[in-house]
Tab-separated table of C-alpha atoms and ligand atoms in Angstrom:
chain	number	residue	atom	x	y	z
A	1	MET	CA	-0.005	-0.012	0.066
A	2	THR	CA	1.126	3.445	-0.806
A	3	LEU	CA	-0.043	6.684	0.891
A	4	ARG	CA	-1.444	9.232	-1.871
A	5	SER	CA	-2.398	12.793	-1.646
A	6	VAL	CA	-5.735	12.972	-3.442
A	7	VAL	CA	-7.144	16.105	-4.662
A	8	ARG	CA	-10.516	16.502	-2.951
A	9	GLY	CA	-11.266	20.143	-3.919
A	10	VAL	CA	-10.129	22.988	-6.076
A	11	GLY	CA	-11.036	26.651	-5.886
A	12	ALA	CA	-9.948	29.886	-7.529
A	13	TYR	CA	-10.408	33.675	-6.965
A	14	LEU	CA	-9.785	36.539	-9.405
A	15	PRO	CA	-10.158	40.169	-8.183
A	16	GLU	CA	-13.106	42.091	-9.567
A	17	LYS	CA	-11.284	44.667	-11.445
A	18	ILE	CA	-10.370	43.631	-15.132
A	19	VAL	CA	-8.006	45.605	-17.226
A	20	THR	CA	-8.041	44.906	-20.929
A	21	ASN	CA	-5.083	45.376	-23.327
A	22	ALA	CA	-6.773	48.311	-24.811
A	23	GLU	CA	-7.224	49.934	-21.576
A	24	LEU	CA	-3.542	49.385	-20.670
A	25	ALA	CA	-2.534	50.865	-23.901
A	26	LYS	CA	-3.957	54.204	-22.733
A	27	THR	CA	-1.074	54.470	-20.227
A	28	VAL	CA	1.570	52.235	-21.451
A	29	ASP	CA	3.334	52.500	-24.841
A	30	THR	CA	1.751	49.249	-26.205
A	31	THR	CA	-1.028	47.852	-28.277
A	32	ASP	CA	-3.707	45.111	-27.920
A	33	GLU	CA	-2.208	43.606	-31.213
A	34	TRP	CA	1.403	43.318	-29.788
A	35	ILE	CA	0.289	41.822	-26.558
A	36	VAL	CA	-2.085	39.225	-28.124
A	37	GLU	CA	0.391	38.319	-30.773
A	38	ARG	CA	3.623	37.941	-28.510
A	39	SER	CA	1.852	36.434	-25.443
A	40	GLY	CA	-1.837	35.436	-26.180
A	41	ILE	CA	-2.830	37.691	-23.122
A	42	LYS	CA	-6.217	39.594	-23.626
A	43	LYS	CA	-6.722	40.891	-20.103
A	44	ARG	CA	-5.791	40.711	-16.385
A	45	HIS	CA	-7.355	41.037	-13.079
A	46	ILE	CA	-6.070	43.681	-10.669
A	47	ALA	CA	-6.495	43.589	-6.853
A	48	ALA	CA	-8.311	46.475	-5.271
A	49	ASP	CA	-6.598	49.018	-3.141
A	50	GLY	CA	-6.273	47.477	0.426
A	51	GLN	CA	-6.843	43.870	-0.847
A	52	LYS	CA	-3.899	41.718	0.254
A	53	THR	CA	-2.500	38.415	-1.067
A	54	SER	CA	-3.889	36.723	1.925
A	55	ASP	CA	-7.410	37.956	0.978
A	56	LEU	CA	-7.060	36.398	-2.505
A	57	ALA	CA	-5.773	33.157	-1.012
A	58	ILE	CA	-8.620	32.996	1.679
A	59	ALA	CA	-11.131	33.422	-1.036
A	60	ALA	CA	-9.709	30.572	-3.130
A	61	VAL	CA	-9.295	28.247	-0.194
A	62	THR	CA	-12.825	28.857	0.958
A	63	LYS	CA	-14.102	27.734	-2.471
A	64	ALA	CA	-11.748	24.785	-2.531
A	65	LEU	CA	-12.894	23.625	0.830
A	66	ALA	CA	-16.563	23.875	-0.065
A	67	HIS	CA	-15.849	21.945	-3.290
A	68	ALA	CA	-14.310	19.282	-1.152
A	69	GLY	CA	-17.159	19.337	1.267
A	70	MET	CA	-14.686	20.045	4.118
A	71	ASP	CA	-14.071	22.658	6.762
A	72	GLY	CA	-10.758	24.444	7.563
A	73	LYS	CA	-10.792	22.758	10.909
A	74	ASP	CA	-10.353	19.549	9.060
A	75	ILE	CA	-6.903	20.689	7.621
A	76	ASP	CA	-3.561	19.632	9.161
A	77	LEU	CA	-1.235	21.793	7.080
A	78	PHE	CA	-1.431	25.103	5.170
A	79	VAL	CA	1.210	25.799	2.368
A	80	VAL	CA	1.130	29.142	0.445
A	81	ALA	CA	3.126	29.552	-2.715
A	82	THR	CA	3.691	33.276	-3.256
A	83	ALA	CA	6.476	35.779	-4.347
A	84	THR	CA	4.198	38.678	-3.239
A	85	PRO	CA	3.449	38.058	0.456
A	86	ASP	CA	1.395	40.483	2.491
A	87	GLN	CA	4.611	41.354	4.525
A	88	THR	CA	8.226	40.215	4.587
A	89	PHE	CA	7.152	38.084	7.468
A	90	PRO	CA	5.109	36.361	8.980
A	91	ALA	CA	4.153	34.019	6.259
A	92	THR	CA	0.943	34.732	4.383
A	93	ALA	CA	0.069	31.078	5.028
A	94	ALA	CA	-0.251	32.083	8.764
A	95	ARG	CA	-3.036	34.516	7.843
A	96	VAL	CA	-4.752	31.881	5.816
A	97	GLN	CA	-4.542	29.437	8.612
A	98	ALA	CA	-5.782	31.909	11.228
A	99	ALA	CA	-8.754	32.866	9.048
A	100	LEU	CA	-9.651	29.224	8.049
A	101	GLY	CA	-7.838	26.678	10.136
A	102	ARG	CA	-7.531	25.472	13.701
A	103	PRO	CA	-4.832	26.993	15.870
A	104	GLY	CA	-1.700	24.909	16.065
A	105	VAL	CA	-1.375	23.175	12.661
A	106	PRO	CA	1.703	24.250	10.625
A	107	SER	CA	1.568	26.885	8.009
A	108	PHE	CA	4.341	28.284	5.928
A	109	ASP	CA	5.041	30.014	2.515
A	110	ILE	CA	7.078	28.622	-0.352
A	111	GLN	CA	9.094	30.949	-2.588
A	112	ALA	CA	9.829	29.557	-6.101
A	113	VAL	CA	7.989	32.272	-7.955
A	114	CYS	CA	6.056	30.864	-10.946
A	115	SER	CA	7.067	27.213	-10.047
A	116	GLY	CA	5.811	27.881	-6.474
A	117	PHE	CA	2.722	25.911	-6.784
A	118	VAL	CA	4.382	22.647	-8.089
A	119	TYR	CA	6.935	23.222	-5.241
A	120	ALA	CA	4.320	23.659	-2.549
A	121	LEU	CA	2.382	20.695	-3.940
A	122	ALA	CA	5.573	18.415	-3.699
A	123	VAL	CA	6.232	19.586	-0.089
A	124	ALA	CA	2.594	18.934	0.994
A	125	ASP	CA	2.575	15.550	-0.830
A	126	ASN	CA	5.703	14.652	1.055
A	127	PHE	CA	4.164	15.590	4.439
A	128	ILE	CA	1.115	13.443	3.634
A	129	LYS	CA	3.341	10.540	2.459
A	130	ALA	CA	5.429	10.793	5.455
A	131	GLY	CA	2.449	10.668	7.781
A	132	GLN	CA	2.916	14.136	9.197
A	133	ALA	CA	-0.484	15.255	7.820
A	134	LYS	CA	-3.696	13.782	6.742
A	135	THR	CA	-4.936	16.676	4.930
A	136	ALA	CA	-3.409	19.805	3.383
A	137	VAL	CA	-4.374	23.090	1.615
A	138	VAL	CA	-2.027	24.052	-1.005
A	139	VAL	CA	-2.436	27.636	-2.342
A	140	GLY	CA	-0.880	29.849	-5.123
A	141	ALA	CA	-1.684	33.426	-4.408
A	142	GLU	CA	-0.085	36.511	-6.039
A	143	ILE	CA	-0.442	40.258	-6.387
A	144	PHE	CA	2.024	40.851	-8.890
A	145	SER	CA	0.552	44.308	-9.839
A	146	ARG	CA	2.228	45.739	-6.736
A	147	ILE	CA	5.824	44.746	-8.006
A	148	LEU	CA	5.417	45.756	-11.528
A	149	ASP	CA	7.300	48.742	-12.999
A	150	TRP	CA	4.356	50.233	-14.862
A	151	THR	CA	6.794	52.265	-17.030
A	152	ASP	CA	8.414	48.999	-18.341
A	153	ARG	CA	6.296	47.813	-21.211
A	154	THR	CA	8.397	44.651	-21.663
A	155	THR	CA	6.994	43.318	-18.155
A	156	CYS	CA	4.024	45.228	-17.057
A	157	VAL	CA	1.677	44.025	-19.795
A	158	LEU	CA	2.381	40.353	-18.992
A	159	PHE	CA	1.306	39.780	-15.320
A	160	GLY	CA	-1.873	39.906	-13.130
A	161	ASP	CA	-3.219	38.983	-9.813
A	162	GLY	CA	-5.156	35.976	-8.500
A	163	ALA	CA	-5.252	32.913	-6.333
A	164	GLY	CA	-5.972	29.191	-6.717
A	165	ALA	CA	-6.043	26.362	-4.068
A	166	VAL	CA	-6.408	22.717	-3.806
A	167	VAL	CA	-7.475	20.552	-0.702
A	168	LEU	CA	-5.415	17.331	-0.471
A	169	ALA	CA	-6.251	14.226	1.652
A	170	ALA	CA	-4.399	11.070	2.348
A	171	GLU	CA	-5.850	7.856	0.796
A	172	GLU	CA	-4.351	4.412	0.601
A	173	GLY	CA	-3.373	3.484	-3.077
A	174	LYS	CA	-1.862	0.482	-4.648
A	175	GLY	CA	1.326	2.073	-5.615
A	176	GLU	CA	0.128	2.030	-9.363
A	177	THR	CA	-0.564	4.658	-11.929
A	178	SER	CA	-4.175	3.900	-11.546
A	179	ASP	CA	-4.199	5.267	-8.079
A	180	ARG	CA	-5.908	8.532	-7.496
A	181	GLY	CA	-3.640	11.481	-6.144
A	182	VAL	CA	-0.262	12.888	-6.684
A	183	LEU	CA	1.661	10.107	-8.437
A	184	SER	CA	5.158	11.943	-8.480
A	185	THR	CA	6.679	15.388	-8.219
A	186	HIS	CA	9.913	16.487	-9.987
A	187	LEU	CA	11.639	19.792	-8.828
A	188	HIS	CA	14.608	21.538	-10.301
A	189	SER	CA	16.509	24.895	-10.012
A	190	ASP	CA	19.612	26.545	-11.482
A	191	GLY	CA	20.622	29.716	-9.570
A	192	ARG	CA	23.097	30.647	-12.232
A	193	HIS	CA	20.235	32.180	-14.088
A	194	HIS	CA	19.267	34.527	-11.258
A	195	ASP	CA	19.616	37.590	-13.364
A	196	MET	CA	17.285	36.500	-16.058
A	197	LEU	CA	14.141	36.966	-13.980
A	198	TYR	CA	14.308	38.696	-10.606
A	199	VAL	CA	12.978	41.537	-8.482
A	200	ASP	CA	15.487	44.401	-8.058
A	201	GLY	CA	14.778	44.833	-4.311
A	202	GLY	CA	14.545	43.054	-0.996
A	203	PRO	CA	15.072	43.299	2.741
A	204	SER	CA	18.774	42.464	2.813
A	205	THR	CA	19.701	44.418	-0.342
A	206	THR	CA	17.790	47.634	-0.880
A	207	GLN	CA	15.334	47.497	2.036
A	208	THR	CA	12.687	48.123	-0.614
A	209	THR	CA	10.099	45.666	-2.293
A	210	GLY	CA	11.563	46.314	-5.775
A	211	HIS	CA	10.262	45.619	-9.190
A	212	VAL	CA	10.178	42.667	-11.723
A	213	ARG	CA	12.973	42.625	-14.268
A	214	MET	CA	13.047	40.117	-17.021
A	215	LYS	CA	15.191	39.159	-19.995
A	216	GLY	CA	12.118	37.860	-21.935
A	217	LYS	CA	13.652	36.127	-24.874
A	218	GLU	CA	16.181	34.093	-22.749
A	219	VAL	CA	13.420	33.048	-20.258
A	220	PHE	CA	11.393	32.013	-23.165
A	221	ARG	CA	14.132	29.859	-24.637
A	222	HIS	CA	14.967	28.114	-21.262
A	223	ALA	CA	11.157	27.713	-20.487
A	224	VAL	CA	10.396	25.568	-23.610
A	225	VAL	CA	13.474	23.223	-22.999
A	226	ASN	CA	13.006	22.935	-19.239
A	227	LEU	CA	9.129	22.463	-19.230
A	228	ALA	CA	9.281	19.708	-21.828
A	229	ASP	CA	12.133	17.991	-20.021
A	230	ALA	CA	10.201	18.081	-16.664
A	231	VAL	CA	7.118	16.484	-18.256
A	232	THR	CA	9.255	13.847	-20.089
A	233	GLU	CA	10.907	13.105	-16.619
A	234	ALA	CA	7.422	12.596	-14.921
A	235	LEU	CA	6.217	10.318	-17.696
A	236	ALA	CA	9.275	8.184	-17.582
A	237	ALA	CA	9.178	7.965	-13.707
A	238	ASN	CA	5.583	6.667	-14.038
A	239	LYS	CA	6.122	4.569	-17.091
A	240	VAL	CA	3.377	6.265	-18.911
A	241	SER	CA	3.481	7.941	-22.453
A	242	ILE	CA	2.257	11.334	-23.537
A	243	SER	CA	-0.898	9.677	-25.128
A	244	ASP	CA	-1.938	8.590	-21.681
A	245	ILE	CA	-2.150	12.216	-20.473
A	246	ASP	CA	-5.741	13.548	-20.442
A	247	TRP	CA	-4.759	17.158	-19.673
A	248	LEU	CA	-1.698	19.324	-19.557
A	249	VAL	CA	-2.197	21.951	-16.851
A	250	PRO	CA	0.846	24.341	-17.471
A	251	HIS	CA	1.966	27.532	-15.745
A	252	GLN	CA	0.268	30.229	-17.817
A	253	ALA	CA	3.043	32.716	-18.871
A	254	ASN	CA	2.762	32.954	-22.585
A	255	LYS	CA	0.498	31.131	-25.106
A	256	ARG	CA	3.430	30.637	-27.411
A	257	ILE	CA	5.349	28.796	-24.630
A	258	LEU	CA	2.291	26.576	-24.179
A	259	ASP	CA	1.996	25.855	-27.778
A	260	SER	CA	5.748	25.196	-28.187
A	261	THR	CA	5.924	22.867	-25.107
A	262	ALA	CA	2.912	20.879	-26.309
A	263	HIS	CA	4.405	20.529	-29.857
A	264	LYS	CA	7.816	19.441	-28.443
A	265	LEU	CA	6.056	16.756	-26.443
A	266	GLY	CA	3.827	15.685	-29.360
A	267	LEU	CA	0.767	16.417	-27.233
A	268	ASP	CA	-2.504	17.385	-28.873
A	269	PRO	CA	-3.038	21.182	-28.233
A	270	ALA	CA	-6.656	20.427	-27.376
A	271	LYS	CA	-5.394	18.642	-24.275
A	272	VAL	CA	-3.785	21.877	-22.922
A	273	ILE	CA	-5.831	23.962	-20.356
A	274	VAL	CA	-5.116	27.540	-21.464
A	275	THR	CA	-6.245	30.395	-19.172
A	276	VAL	CA	-3.376	32.964	-19.806
A	277	ASP	CA	-5.730	34.970	-22.320
A	278	GLN	CA	-8.166	35.475	-19.314
A	279	HIS	CA	-5.842	36.432	-16.522
A	280	ALA	CA	-2.346	36.877	-17.845
A	281	ASN	CA	0.770	35.473	-15.884
A	282	THR	CA	-0.329	35.151	-12.234
A	283	SER	CA	2.980	33.422	-11.148
A	284	ALA	CA	2.235	30.793	-8.455
A	285	ALA	CA	-1.446	31.064	-8.723
A	286	SER	CA	-1.681	30.269	-12.498
A	287	ILE	CA	-1.768	26.385	-12.331
A	288	PRO	CA	-4.478	26.184	-9.651
A	289	LEU	CA	-6.381	28.760	-11.542
A	290	ALA	CA	-6.216	26.758	-14.729
A	291	LEU	CA	-6.860	23.571	-12.770
A	292	ALA	CA	-9.960	25.030	-11.194
A	293	ALA	CA	-11.085	26.303	-14.655
A	294	GLY	CA	-10.851	22.837	-16.247
A	295	VAL	CA	-12.633	21.095	-13.262
A	296	ASP	CA	-15.391	23.827	-13.057
A	297	ASP	CA	-16.199	23.532	-16.731
A	298	GLY	CA	-16.233	19.876	-16.587
A	299	ARG	CA	-13.268	19.115	-18.935
A	300	ILE	CA	-11.109	17.633	-16.180
A	301	LYS	CA	-12.914	14.651	-14.580
A	302	SER	CA	-12.350	12.303	-11.561
A	303	GLY	CA	-9.792	9.648	-12.807
A	304	ASP	CA	-8.230	11.924	-15.442
A	305	LEU	CA	-4.392	11.808	-15.632
A	306	VAL	CA	-3.072	15.425	-15.357
A	307	ILE	CA	0.346	16.773	-15.746
A	308	LEU	CA	1.290	20.043	-14.178
A	309	GLU	CA	4.453	22.005	-15.191
A	310	ALA	CA	5.909	25.265	-14.336
A	311	MET	CA	9.103	27.416	-14.703
A	312	GLY	CA	10.062	30.729	-13.099
A	313	GLY	CA	12.621	32.919	-11.499
A	314	GLY	CA	15.711	31.192	-10.035
A	315	PHE	CA	15.416	29.529	-12.407
A	316	THR	CA	13.126	26.997	-10.874
A	317	TRP	CA	11.056	24.530	-12.725
A	318	GLY	CA	9.149	21.280	-12.151
A	319	SER	CA	6.237	18.954	-12.828
A	320	ALA	CA	3.687	16.864	-10.985
A	321	LEU	CA	1.717	13.937	-12.430
A	322	VAL	CA	-1.678	13.744	-10.717
A	323	ARG	CA	-4.618	11.373	-11.236
A	324	MET	CA	-7.650	13.462	-10.308
B	401	LIG	O1	6.412	33.098	-15.653
B	401	LIG	C1	7.830	33.063	-15.666
B	401	LIG	C2	8.329	32.859	-16.994
B	401	LIG	N1	8.066	34.007	-17.927
B	401	LIG	C3	8.018	33.816	-19.129
B	401	LIG	O2	8.000	32.684	-19.504
B	401	LIG	C4	8.155	34.995	-20.116
B	401	LIG	C5	8.985	34.569	-21.249
B	401	LIG	N2	9.092	35.477	-22.373
B	401	LIG	C6	8.130	35.873	-23.069
B	401	LIG	O3	6.942	35.470	-22.985
B	401	LIG	C7	8.388	36.743	-24.350
B	401	LIG	O4	9.731	36.896	-24.539
B	401	LIG	C8	7.926	38.184	-24.214
B	401	LIG	C9	6.372	38.117	-24.385
B	401	LIG	C10	8.250	38.840	-22.945
B	401	LIG	C11	8.539	38.973	-25.299
B	401	LIG	O5	8.133	38.446	-26.622
B	401	LIG	P1	9.432	38.564	-27.616
B	401	LIG	O6	8.819	37.878	-28.914
B	401	LIG	O7	10.528	37.796	-27.047
B	401	LIG	O8	9.723	40.060	-27.943
B	401	LIG	P2	11.026	40.866	-27.751
B	401	LIG	O9	11.347	41.011	-26.195
B	401	LIG	O10	12.149	40.302	-28.596
B	401	LIG	O11	10.631	42.291	-28.164
B	401	LIG	C12	10.353	42.417	-29.567
B	401	LIG	C13	9.991	43.970	-29.842
B	401	LIG	C14	11.040	44.860	-29.251
B	401	LIG	O12	11.202	45.943	-30.244
B	401	LIG	P3	12.447	45.926	-31.162
B	401	LIG	O13	13.800	46.073	-30.350
B	401	LIG	O14	12.367	44.785	-31.939
B	401	LIG	O15	12.292	47.311	-31.880
B	401	LIG	C15	10.527	45.453	-27.994
B	401	LIG	O16	10.968	46.705	-27.694
B	401	LIG	O17	8.815	44.376	-29.125
B	401	LIG	C16	9.033	45.466	-28.291
B	401	LIG	N3	8.096	45.439	-27.168
B	401	LIG	C17	6.919	45.815	-27.175
B	401	LIG	N4	6.136	46.514	-28.102
B	401	LIG	C18	4.877	46.791	-27.662
B	401	LIG	C19	8.479	44.853	-26.080
B	401	LIG	N5	7.343	44.961	-25.126
B	401	LIG	C20	6.423	45.543	-25.928
B	401	LIG	C21	5.092	46.028	-25.569
B	401	LIG	N6	4.468	46.611	-26.522
B	401	LIG	N7	4.501	45.557	-24.386
């Protein structure tokens, strides 16, 4: 018997305010045509004044718990993936735990930027497999709009705000790929590429929050290679082939990266969940947002084999194979 972390519920939250490319073009030297052609993005959601990353996270977790038919008091572990926490410390996860959990259970943040959700899922899965938690909430939540340089058109048009969450619960499996739950996770990083995608501030450097800086072309090139490799690694580890995959739920950075990765893998593009057009790059939130979209509209069903993949600053990248 093998302990598996089964996805019991998914939930998403996007702030009310929507900014279209055309609206953005009134204040930024850009056009709807350029943004759509180069990234596939049509609009992004922007958090309201006073709204915090924990507020977005709590809204997504509330929906995921309702979907699971569970209560926050049933949860043993809260993990929040975010690069835009409410404060430098304490962890945003502690706020989520205080709002929804029972006092005393562990809560902490994971910092792996756009790969944060895959990293957080791996950590929670390992807690469950080690018997340290029977249930866990894993959240990706970001307010990237607060760390964008709105005068830098090469970055500010690409990101948005949002949150997504999953509820995991331990179940006995047979140790086979027919088991429900997280079948494997694969994490990587290469800090030599620190300067390709970073924020130019922080507590121990500038004592400011800083703004996103990116060498877009280089990141793009690395992304396609690393993402396809991470998926291939997950397939090999589980002895399944790309044709066994029901859905690819990728980090939503750029529609062209999604298309190129699917092409490299020989995956039917119809099996890729695409939401980047709707909410731009929401960093750690983008995978659970896409997962929730696929589950909500009935495309992703119980028993489906789903591969998650992401790549972000660090560089960090990784994948997770999950049977829903
Ligand atoms: O989530 C973490 C991972 N992040 C990513 O995966 C992002 C990866 N990178 C990308 O998605 C793409 O590289 C971008 C969407 C960022 C850029 O696309 P690109 O095809 O690599 O464009 P580029 O940077 O080579 O820029 C082409 C041109 C430049 O003009 P010149 O030098 O050719 O005259 C830019 O100045 O487009 C110009 N440009 C813009 N024009 C209008 C750059 N940004 C804009 C803009 N509006 N917003």
